[in-house]
mmCIF file of C-alpha atoms and ligand atoms in Angstrom:
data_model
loop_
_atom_site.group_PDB
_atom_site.id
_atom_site.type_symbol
_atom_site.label_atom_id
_atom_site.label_comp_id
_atom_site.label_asym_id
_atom_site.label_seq_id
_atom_site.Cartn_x
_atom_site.Cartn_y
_atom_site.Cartn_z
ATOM 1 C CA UNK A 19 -29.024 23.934 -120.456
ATOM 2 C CA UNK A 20 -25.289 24.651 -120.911
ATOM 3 C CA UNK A 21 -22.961 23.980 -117.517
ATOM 4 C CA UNK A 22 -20.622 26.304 -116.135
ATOM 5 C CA UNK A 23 -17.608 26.164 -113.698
ATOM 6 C CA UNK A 24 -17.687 29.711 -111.581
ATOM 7 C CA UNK A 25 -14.010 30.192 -109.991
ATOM 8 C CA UNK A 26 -13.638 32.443 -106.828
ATOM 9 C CA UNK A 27 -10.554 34.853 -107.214
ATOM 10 C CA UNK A 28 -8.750 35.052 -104.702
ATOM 11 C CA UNK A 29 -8.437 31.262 -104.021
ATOM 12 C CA UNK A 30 -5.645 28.432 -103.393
ATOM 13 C CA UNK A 31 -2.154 29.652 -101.891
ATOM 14 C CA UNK A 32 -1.688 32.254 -100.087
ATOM 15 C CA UNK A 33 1.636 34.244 -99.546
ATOM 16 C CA UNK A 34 2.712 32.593 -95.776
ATOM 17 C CA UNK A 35 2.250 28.818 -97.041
ATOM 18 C CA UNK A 36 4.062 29.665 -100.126
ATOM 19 C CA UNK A 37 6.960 30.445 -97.557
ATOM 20 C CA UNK A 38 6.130 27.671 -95.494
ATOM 21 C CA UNK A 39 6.521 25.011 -98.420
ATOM 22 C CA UNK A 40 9.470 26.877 -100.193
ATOM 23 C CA UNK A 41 11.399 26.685 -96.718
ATOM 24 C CA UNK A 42 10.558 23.145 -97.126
ATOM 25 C CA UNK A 43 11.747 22.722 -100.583
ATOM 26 C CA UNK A 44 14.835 24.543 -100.470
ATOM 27 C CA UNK A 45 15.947 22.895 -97.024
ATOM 28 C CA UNK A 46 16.008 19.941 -99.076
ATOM 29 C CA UNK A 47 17.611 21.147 -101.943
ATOM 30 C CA UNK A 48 20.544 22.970 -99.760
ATOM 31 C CA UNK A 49 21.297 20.479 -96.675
ATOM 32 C CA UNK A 50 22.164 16.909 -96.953
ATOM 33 C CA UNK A 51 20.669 16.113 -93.486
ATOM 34 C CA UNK A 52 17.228 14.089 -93.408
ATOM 35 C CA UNK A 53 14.556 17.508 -93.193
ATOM 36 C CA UNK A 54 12.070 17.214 -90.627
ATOM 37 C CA UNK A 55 9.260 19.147 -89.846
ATOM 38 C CA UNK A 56 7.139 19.458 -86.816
ATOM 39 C CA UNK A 57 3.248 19.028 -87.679
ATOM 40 C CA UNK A 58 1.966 19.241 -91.229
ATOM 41 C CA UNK A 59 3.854 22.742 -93.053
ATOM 42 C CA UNK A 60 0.386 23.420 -94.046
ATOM 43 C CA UNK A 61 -2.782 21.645 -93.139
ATOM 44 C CA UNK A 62 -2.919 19.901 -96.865
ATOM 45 C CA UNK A 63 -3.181 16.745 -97.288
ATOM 46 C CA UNK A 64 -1.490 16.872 -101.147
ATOM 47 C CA UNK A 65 1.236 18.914 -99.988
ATOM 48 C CA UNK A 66 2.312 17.079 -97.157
ATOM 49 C CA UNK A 67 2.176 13.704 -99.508
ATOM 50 C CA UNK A 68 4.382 15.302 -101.915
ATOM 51 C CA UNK A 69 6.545 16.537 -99.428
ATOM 52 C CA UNK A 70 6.877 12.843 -98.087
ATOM 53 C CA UNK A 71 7.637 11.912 -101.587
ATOM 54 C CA UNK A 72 10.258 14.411 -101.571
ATOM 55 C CA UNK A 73 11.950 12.540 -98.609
ATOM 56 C CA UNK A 74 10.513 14.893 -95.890
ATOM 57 C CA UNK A 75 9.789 13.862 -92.470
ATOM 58 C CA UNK A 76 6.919 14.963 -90.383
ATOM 59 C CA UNK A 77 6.539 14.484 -86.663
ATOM 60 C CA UNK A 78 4.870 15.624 -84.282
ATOM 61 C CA UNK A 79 6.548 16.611 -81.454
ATOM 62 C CA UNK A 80 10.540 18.060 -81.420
ATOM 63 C CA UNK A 81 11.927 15.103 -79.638
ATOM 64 C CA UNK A 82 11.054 12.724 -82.230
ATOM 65 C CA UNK A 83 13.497 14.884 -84.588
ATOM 66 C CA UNK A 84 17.062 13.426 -84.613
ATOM 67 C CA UNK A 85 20.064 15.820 -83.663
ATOM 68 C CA UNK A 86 21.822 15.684 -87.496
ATOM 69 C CA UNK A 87 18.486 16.720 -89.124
ATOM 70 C CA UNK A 88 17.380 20.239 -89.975
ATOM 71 C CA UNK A 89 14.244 20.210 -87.883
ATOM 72 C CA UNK A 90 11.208 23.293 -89.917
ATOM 73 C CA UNK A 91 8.363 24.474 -87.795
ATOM 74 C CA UNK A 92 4.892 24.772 -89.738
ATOM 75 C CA UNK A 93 3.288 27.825 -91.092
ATOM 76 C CA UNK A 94 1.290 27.663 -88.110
ATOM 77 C CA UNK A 95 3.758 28.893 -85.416
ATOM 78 C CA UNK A 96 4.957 27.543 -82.056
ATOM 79 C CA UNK A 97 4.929 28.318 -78.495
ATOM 80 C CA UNK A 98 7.880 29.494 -77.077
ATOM 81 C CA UNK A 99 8.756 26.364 -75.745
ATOM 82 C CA UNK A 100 9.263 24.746 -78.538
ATOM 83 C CA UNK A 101 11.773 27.233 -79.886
ATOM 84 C CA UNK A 102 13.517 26.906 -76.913
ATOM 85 C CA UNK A 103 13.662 23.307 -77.244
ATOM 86 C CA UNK A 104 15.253 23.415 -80.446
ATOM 87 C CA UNK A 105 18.089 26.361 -79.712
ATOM 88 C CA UNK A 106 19.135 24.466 -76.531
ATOM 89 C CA UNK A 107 19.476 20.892 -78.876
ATOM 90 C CA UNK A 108 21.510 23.128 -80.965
ATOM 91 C CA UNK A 109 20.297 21.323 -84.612
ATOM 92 C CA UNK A 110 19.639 23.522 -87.625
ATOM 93 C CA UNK A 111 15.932 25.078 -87.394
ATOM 94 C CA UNK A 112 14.040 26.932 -89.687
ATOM 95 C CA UNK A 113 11.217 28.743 -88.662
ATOM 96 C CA UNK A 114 8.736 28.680 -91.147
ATOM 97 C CA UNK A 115 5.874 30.457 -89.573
ATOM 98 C CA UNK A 116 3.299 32.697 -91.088
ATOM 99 C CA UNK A 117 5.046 36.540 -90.174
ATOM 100 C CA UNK A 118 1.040 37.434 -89.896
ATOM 101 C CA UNK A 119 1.114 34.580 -87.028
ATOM 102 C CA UNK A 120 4.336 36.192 -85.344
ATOM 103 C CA UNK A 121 2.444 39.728 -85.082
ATOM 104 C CA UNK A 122 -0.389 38.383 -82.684
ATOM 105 C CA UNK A 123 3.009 36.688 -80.870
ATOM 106 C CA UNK A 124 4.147 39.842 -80.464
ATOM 107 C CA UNK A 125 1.217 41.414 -79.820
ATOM 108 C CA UNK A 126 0.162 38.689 -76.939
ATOM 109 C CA UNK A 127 3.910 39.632 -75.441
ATOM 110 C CA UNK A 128 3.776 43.434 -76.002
ATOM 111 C CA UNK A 129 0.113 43.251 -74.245
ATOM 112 C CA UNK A 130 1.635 41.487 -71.375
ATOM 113 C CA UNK A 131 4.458 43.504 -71.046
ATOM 114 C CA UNK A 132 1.930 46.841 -70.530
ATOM 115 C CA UNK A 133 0.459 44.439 -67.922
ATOM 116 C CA UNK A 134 -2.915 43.326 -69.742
ATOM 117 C CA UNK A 135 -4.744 40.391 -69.582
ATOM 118 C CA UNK A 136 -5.441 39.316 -73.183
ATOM 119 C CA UNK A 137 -7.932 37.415 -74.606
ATOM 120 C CA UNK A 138 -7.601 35.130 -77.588
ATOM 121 C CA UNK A 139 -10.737 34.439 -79.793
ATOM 122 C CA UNK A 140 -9.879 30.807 -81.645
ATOM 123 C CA UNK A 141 -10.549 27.551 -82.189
ATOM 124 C CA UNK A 142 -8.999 25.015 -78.791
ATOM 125 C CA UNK A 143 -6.799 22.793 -79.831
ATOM 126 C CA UNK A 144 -5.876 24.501 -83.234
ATOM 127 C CA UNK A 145 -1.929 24.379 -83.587
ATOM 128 C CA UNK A 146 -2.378 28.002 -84.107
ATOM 129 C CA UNK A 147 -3.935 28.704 -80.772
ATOM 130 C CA UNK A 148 -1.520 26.551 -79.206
ATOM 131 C CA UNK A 149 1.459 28.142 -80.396
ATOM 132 C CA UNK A 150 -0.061 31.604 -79.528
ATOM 133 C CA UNK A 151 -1.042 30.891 -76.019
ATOM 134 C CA UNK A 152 2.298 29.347 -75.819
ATOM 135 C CA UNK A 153 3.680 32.720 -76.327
ATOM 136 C CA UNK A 154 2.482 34.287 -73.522
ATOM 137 C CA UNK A 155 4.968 34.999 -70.973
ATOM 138 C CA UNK A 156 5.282 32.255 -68.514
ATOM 139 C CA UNK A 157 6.625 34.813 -65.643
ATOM 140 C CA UNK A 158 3.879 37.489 -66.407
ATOM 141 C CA UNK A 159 1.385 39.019 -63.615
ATOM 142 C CA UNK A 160 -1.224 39.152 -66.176
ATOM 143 C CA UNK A 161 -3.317 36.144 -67.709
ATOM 144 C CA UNK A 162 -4.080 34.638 -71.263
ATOM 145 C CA UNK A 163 -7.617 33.317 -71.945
ATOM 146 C CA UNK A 164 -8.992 31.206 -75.093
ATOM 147 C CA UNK A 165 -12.627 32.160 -76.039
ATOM 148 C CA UNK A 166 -14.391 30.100 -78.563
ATOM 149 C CA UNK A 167 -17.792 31.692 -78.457
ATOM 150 C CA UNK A 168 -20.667 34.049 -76.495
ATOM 151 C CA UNK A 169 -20.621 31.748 -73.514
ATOM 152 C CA UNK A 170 -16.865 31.760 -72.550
ATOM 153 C CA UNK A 171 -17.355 35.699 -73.351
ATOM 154 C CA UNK A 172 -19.837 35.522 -70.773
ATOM 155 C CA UNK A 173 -18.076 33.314 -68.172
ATOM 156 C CA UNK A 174 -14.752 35.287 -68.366
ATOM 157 C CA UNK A 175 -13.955 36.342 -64.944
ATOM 158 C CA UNK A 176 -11.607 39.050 -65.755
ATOM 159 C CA UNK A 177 -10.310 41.690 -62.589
ATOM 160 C CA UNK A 178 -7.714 43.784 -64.049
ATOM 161 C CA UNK A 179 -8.430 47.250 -65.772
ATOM 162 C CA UNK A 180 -6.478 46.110 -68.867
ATOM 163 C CA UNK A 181 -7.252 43.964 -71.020
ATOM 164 C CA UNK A 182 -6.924 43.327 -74.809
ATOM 165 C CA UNK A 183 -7.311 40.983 -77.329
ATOM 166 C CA UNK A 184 -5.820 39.339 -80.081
ATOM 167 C CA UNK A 185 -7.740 36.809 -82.805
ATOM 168 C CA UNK A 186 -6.666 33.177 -84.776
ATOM 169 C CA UNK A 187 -5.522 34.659 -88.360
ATOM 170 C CA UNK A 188 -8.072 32.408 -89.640
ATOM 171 C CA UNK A 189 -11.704 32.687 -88.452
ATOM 172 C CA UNK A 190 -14.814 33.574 -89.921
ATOM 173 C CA UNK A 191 -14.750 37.513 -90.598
ATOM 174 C CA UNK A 192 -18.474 37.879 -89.696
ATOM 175 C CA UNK A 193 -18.468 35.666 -86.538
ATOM 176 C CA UNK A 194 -15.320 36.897 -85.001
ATOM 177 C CA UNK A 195 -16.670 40.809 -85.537
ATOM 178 C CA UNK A 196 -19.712 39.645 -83.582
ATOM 179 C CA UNK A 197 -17.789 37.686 -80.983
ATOM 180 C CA UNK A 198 -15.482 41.294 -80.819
ATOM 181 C CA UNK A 199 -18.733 43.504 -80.039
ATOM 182 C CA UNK A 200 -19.885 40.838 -77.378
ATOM 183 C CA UNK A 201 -16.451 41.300 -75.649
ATOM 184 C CA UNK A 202 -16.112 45.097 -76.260
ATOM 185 C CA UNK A 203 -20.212 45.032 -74.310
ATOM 186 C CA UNK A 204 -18.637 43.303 -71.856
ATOM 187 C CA UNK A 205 -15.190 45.346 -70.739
ATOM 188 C CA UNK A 206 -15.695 48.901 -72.349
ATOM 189 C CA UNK A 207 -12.348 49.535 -72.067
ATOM 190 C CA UNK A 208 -10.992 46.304 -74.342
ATOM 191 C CA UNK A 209 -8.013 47.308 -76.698
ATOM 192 C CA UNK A 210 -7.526 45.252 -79.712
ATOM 193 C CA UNK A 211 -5.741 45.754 -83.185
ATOM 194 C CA UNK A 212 -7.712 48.053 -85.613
ATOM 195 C CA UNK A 213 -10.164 45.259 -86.299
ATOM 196 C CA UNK A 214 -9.277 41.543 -85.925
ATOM 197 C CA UNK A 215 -5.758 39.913 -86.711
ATOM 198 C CA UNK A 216 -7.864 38.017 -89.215
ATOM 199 C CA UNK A 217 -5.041 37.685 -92.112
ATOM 200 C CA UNK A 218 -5.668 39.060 -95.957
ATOM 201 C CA UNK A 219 -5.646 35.647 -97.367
ATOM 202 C CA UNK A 220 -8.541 34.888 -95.298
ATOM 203 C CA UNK A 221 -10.539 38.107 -95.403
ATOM 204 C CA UNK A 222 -10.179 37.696 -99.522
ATOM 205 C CA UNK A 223 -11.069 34.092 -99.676
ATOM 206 C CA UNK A 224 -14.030 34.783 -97.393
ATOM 207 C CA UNK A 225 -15.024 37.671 -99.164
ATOM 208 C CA UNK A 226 -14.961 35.768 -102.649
ATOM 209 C CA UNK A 227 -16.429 32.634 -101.646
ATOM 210 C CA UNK A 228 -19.439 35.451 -100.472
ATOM 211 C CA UNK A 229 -19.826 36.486 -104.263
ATOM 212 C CA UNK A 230 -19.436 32.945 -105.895
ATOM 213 C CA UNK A 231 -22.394 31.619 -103.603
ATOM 214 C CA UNK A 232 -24.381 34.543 -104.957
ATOM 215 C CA UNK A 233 -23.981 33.112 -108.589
ATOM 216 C CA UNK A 234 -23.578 29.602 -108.216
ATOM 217 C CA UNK A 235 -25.846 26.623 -107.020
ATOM 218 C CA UNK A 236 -23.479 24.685 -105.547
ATOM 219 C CA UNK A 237 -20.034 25.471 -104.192
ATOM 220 C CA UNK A 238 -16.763 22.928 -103.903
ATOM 221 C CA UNK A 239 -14.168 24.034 -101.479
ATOM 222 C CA UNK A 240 -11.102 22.421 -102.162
ATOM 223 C CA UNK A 241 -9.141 22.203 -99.099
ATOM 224 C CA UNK A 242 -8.490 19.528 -96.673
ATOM 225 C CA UNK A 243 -10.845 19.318 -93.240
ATOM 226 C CA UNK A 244 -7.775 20.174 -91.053
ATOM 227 C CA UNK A 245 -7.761 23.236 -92.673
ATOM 228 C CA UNK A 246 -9.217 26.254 -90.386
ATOM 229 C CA UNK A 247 -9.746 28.354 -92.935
ATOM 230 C CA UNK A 248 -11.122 25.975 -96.027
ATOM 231 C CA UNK A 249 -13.617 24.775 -93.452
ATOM 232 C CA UNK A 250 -14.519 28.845 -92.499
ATOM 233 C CA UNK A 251 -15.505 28.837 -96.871
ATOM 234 C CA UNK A 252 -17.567 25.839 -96.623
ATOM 235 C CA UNK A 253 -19.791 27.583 -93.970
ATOM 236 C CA UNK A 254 -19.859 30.804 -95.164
ATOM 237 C CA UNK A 255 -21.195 29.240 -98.458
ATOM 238 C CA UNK A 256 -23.775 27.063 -96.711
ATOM 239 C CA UNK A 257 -24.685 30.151 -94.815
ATOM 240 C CA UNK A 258 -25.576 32.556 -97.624
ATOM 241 C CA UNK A 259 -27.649 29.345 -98.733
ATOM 242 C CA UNK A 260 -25.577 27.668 -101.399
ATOM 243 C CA UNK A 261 -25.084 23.811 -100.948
ATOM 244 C CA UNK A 262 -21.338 23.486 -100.754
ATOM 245 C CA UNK A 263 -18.444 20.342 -100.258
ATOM 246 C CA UNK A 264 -15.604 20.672 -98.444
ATOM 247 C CA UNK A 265 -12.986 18.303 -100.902
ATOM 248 C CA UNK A 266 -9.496 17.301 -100.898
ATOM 249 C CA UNK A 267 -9.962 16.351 -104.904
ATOM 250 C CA UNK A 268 -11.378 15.163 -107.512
ATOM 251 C CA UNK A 269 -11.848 11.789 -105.453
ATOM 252 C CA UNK A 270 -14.391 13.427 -103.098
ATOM 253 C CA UNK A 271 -16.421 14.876 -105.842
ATOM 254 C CA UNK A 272 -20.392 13.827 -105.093
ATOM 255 C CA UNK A 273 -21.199 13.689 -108.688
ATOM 256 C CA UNK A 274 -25.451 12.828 -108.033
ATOM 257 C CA UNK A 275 -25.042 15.749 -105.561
ATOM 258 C CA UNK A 276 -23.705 18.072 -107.969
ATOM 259 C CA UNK A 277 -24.586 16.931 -111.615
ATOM 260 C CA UNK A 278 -28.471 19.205 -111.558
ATOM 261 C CA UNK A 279 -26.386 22.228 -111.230
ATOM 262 C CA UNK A 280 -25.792 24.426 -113.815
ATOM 263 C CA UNK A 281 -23.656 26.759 -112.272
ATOM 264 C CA UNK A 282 -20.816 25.307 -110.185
ATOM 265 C CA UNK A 283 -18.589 27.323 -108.066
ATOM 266 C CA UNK A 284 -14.959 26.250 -106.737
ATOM 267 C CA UNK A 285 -12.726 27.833 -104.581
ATOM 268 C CA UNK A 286 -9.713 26.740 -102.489
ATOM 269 C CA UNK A 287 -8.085 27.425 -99.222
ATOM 270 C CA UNK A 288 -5.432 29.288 -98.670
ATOM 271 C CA UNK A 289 -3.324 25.744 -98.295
ATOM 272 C CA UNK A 290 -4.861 23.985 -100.972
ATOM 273 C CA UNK A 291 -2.699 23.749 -104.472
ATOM 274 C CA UNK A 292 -4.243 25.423 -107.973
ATOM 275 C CA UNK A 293 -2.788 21.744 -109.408
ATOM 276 C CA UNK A 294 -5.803 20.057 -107.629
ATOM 277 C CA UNK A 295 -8.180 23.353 -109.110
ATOM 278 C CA UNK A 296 -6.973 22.115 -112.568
ATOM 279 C CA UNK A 297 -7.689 18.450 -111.705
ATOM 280 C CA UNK A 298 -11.079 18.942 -110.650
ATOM 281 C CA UNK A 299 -12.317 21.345 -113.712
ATOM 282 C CA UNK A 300 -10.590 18.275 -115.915
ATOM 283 C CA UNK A 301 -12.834 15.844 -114.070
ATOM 284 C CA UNK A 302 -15.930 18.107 -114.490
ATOM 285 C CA UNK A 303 -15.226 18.607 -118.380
ATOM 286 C CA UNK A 304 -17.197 15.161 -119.376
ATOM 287 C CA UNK A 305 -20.030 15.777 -116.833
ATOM 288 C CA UNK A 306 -20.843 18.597 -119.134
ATOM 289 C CA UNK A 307 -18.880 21.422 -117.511
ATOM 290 C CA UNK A 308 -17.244 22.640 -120.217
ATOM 291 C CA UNK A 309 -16.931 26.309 -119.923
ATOM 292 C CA UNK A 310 -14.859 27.837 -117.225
ATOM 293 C CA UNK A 311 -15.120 31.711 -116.099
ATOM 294 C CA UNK A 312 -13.622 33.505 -113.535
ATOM 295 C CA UNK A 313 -15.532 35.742 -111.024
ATOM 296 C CA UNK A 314 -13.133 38.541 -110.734
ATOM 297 C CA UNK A 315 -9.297 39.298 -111.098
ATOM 298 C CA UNK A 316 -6.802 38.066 -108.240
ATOM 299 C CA UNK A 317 -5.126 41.187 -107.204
ATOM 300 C CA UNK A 318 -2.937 39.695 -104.234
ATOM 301 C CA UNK A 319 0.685 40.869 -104.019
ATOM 302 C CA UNK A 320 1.442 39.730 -101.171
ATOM 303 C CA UNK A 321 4.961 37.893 -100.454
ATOM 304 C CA UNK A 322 7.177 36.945 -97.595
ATOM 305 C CA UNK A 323 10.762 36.659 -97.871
ATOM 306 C CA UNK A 324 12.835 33.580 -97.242
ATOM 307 C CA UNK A 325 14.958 33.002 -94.021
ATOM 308 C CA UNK A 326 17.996 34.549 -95.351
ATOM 309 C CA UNK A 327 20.001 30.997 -94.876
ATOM 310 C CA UNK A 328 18.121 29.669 -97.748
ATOM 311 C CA UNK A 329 18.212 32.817 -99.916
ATOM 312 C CA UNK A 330 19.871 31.872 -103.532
HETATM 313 S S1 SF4 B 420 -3.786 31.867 -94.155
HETATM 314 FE FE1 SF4 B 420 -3.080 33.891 -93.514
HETATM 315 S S2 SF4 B 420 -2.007 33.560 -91.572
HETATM 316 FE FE2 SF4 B 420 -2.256 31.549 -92.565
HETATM 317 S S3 SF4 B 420 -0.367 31.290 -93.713
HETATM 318 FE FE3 SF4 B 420 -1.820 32.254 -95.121
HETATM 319 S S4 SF4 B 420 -1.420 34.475 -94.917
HETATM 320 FE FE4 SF4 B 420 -0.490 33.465 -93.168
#
């Protein structure tokens, strides 16, 4: 029976960490200070080794950056503090933040300035969340609170009329419409954007990774397991029944676990590099994958512009 390779369109980059790498990448090309950037640009474990490569620093926290170096913040966005932080040690910053992460910032501080209490469906601990709750006025009347799921929905102890909420740009479509009714059941008079804050490159990936399980009997992800959204494809695949691997590469490739399948499906995270894609299709070829189709055209448009420091 003849093997095929099944790839999910959209998949791999998506417009904000193209940004977030080409702020990178042109920092280093422009400035002769040492580049640093606070947490991993994008949560990819490839791209953040060839960055290093490249001479770039990653840290964790601001103070570890020295006061000659041009200090990036990650796709991901920061609280306010941080940005603070880095205008009062005066060094060269660029903020390379998603712009669909700074609208639920502004959203959070336009909701507290009407005097709401907003509530923010995502993931504790994801850099994300923290940089959104961090964004929340810190001399505002009103209150942010983090809900992962139907039991913090249901221990919320919430007094004040208004109240809205804002999402993670990267959660499961499905489970965060669910986790929207529960709240909307819960205080009628919830405002919230038209339907989630969920980005594009999320709803696209999720929606294609839908139609490749349909087809295919097994399903590789490529995206690392820090990655929010890669991980969201990985379930959504095992959820509609079609065995799927979260990998970083080729390395991570379960050959017994794949090699009875006759249709194979890949996809990739919005973080995760078409090189890899290439890489992994190569390593298939002699296991008898040999012809490659794709599901559907990529129709994404999308791009951000540059900070206008870095501009050509
Ligand atoms: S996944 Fe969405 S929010 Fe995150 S960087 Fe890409 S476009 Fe922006």
């Amino acid at each position: 029976m003849p093997k095929e390779i099944v790839l999910a369109n959209p998949r791999g980059f998506c417009a904000g960490v193209d940004r977030a790498i080409d702020i990178v990448e042109k920092s280093l090309e422009k400035f002769d200070q040492p580049v640093f950037v606070r947490h991993q640009v994008v949560h990819n474990k490839k791209v953040v080794e060839d960055l290093e490569k490249k001479g770039v620093k990653f840290v964790k926290e601001i103070e570890e950056i020295p006061d000659n170096a041009v200090a990036i913040f990650s796709a991901h966005g920061v609280s306010k503090s941080v940005e603070d932080e880095a205008r009062d040690r005066k060094f060269m910053y660029f903020d390379a933040t998603c712009p669909l992460v700074t609208k639920v910032h502004l959203e959070v501080q336009r909701h507290a300035r009407k005097g709401r209490d907003i509530v923010l469906i995502g993931h504790k601990g994801h850099p994300e969340v923290i940089g959104t709750l961090g964004r929340h006025p810190e001399d505002s009347d009103t209150n942010i609170y983090l809900v992962e799921n139907y039991r913090d929905i249901k221990e919320l102890d919430i007094n004040l009329k208004e109240i809205a909420y804002v999402t993670q740009t990267t959660l499961s479509v499905d489970d965060t419409q669910d986790l929207i009714k529960a709240l909307l059941e819960k205080f009628p008079t919830i405002i919230g954007p038209s339907a989630d804050d969920i980005c594009y490159a999320t709803q696209n990936r999720q929606d294609a990774v839908k139609q490749l399980s349909l087809e295919c009997e097994v399903v590789l992800v490529i995206g690392s397991n820090t990655s929010s959204n890669s991980n969201r494809l990985k379930e959504l695949a095992e959820k509609c029944g079609t065995k799927s691997f979260l990998i970083d590469g080729k390395e991570d490739i379960d050959v017994e676990a794949i090699k009875n399948a006759t249709s194979l499906g890949i996809t990739a995270g919005a973080s995760a590099p078409e090189e890899i894609v290439q890489d992994v299709i190569s390593f298939l070829y002699p296991l008898g994958y040999q012809s490659v189709r794709n599901l559907s055209e990529n129709n994404e448009t999308m791009t951000f512009k540059l900070p206008k420091e870095l501009l050509d």
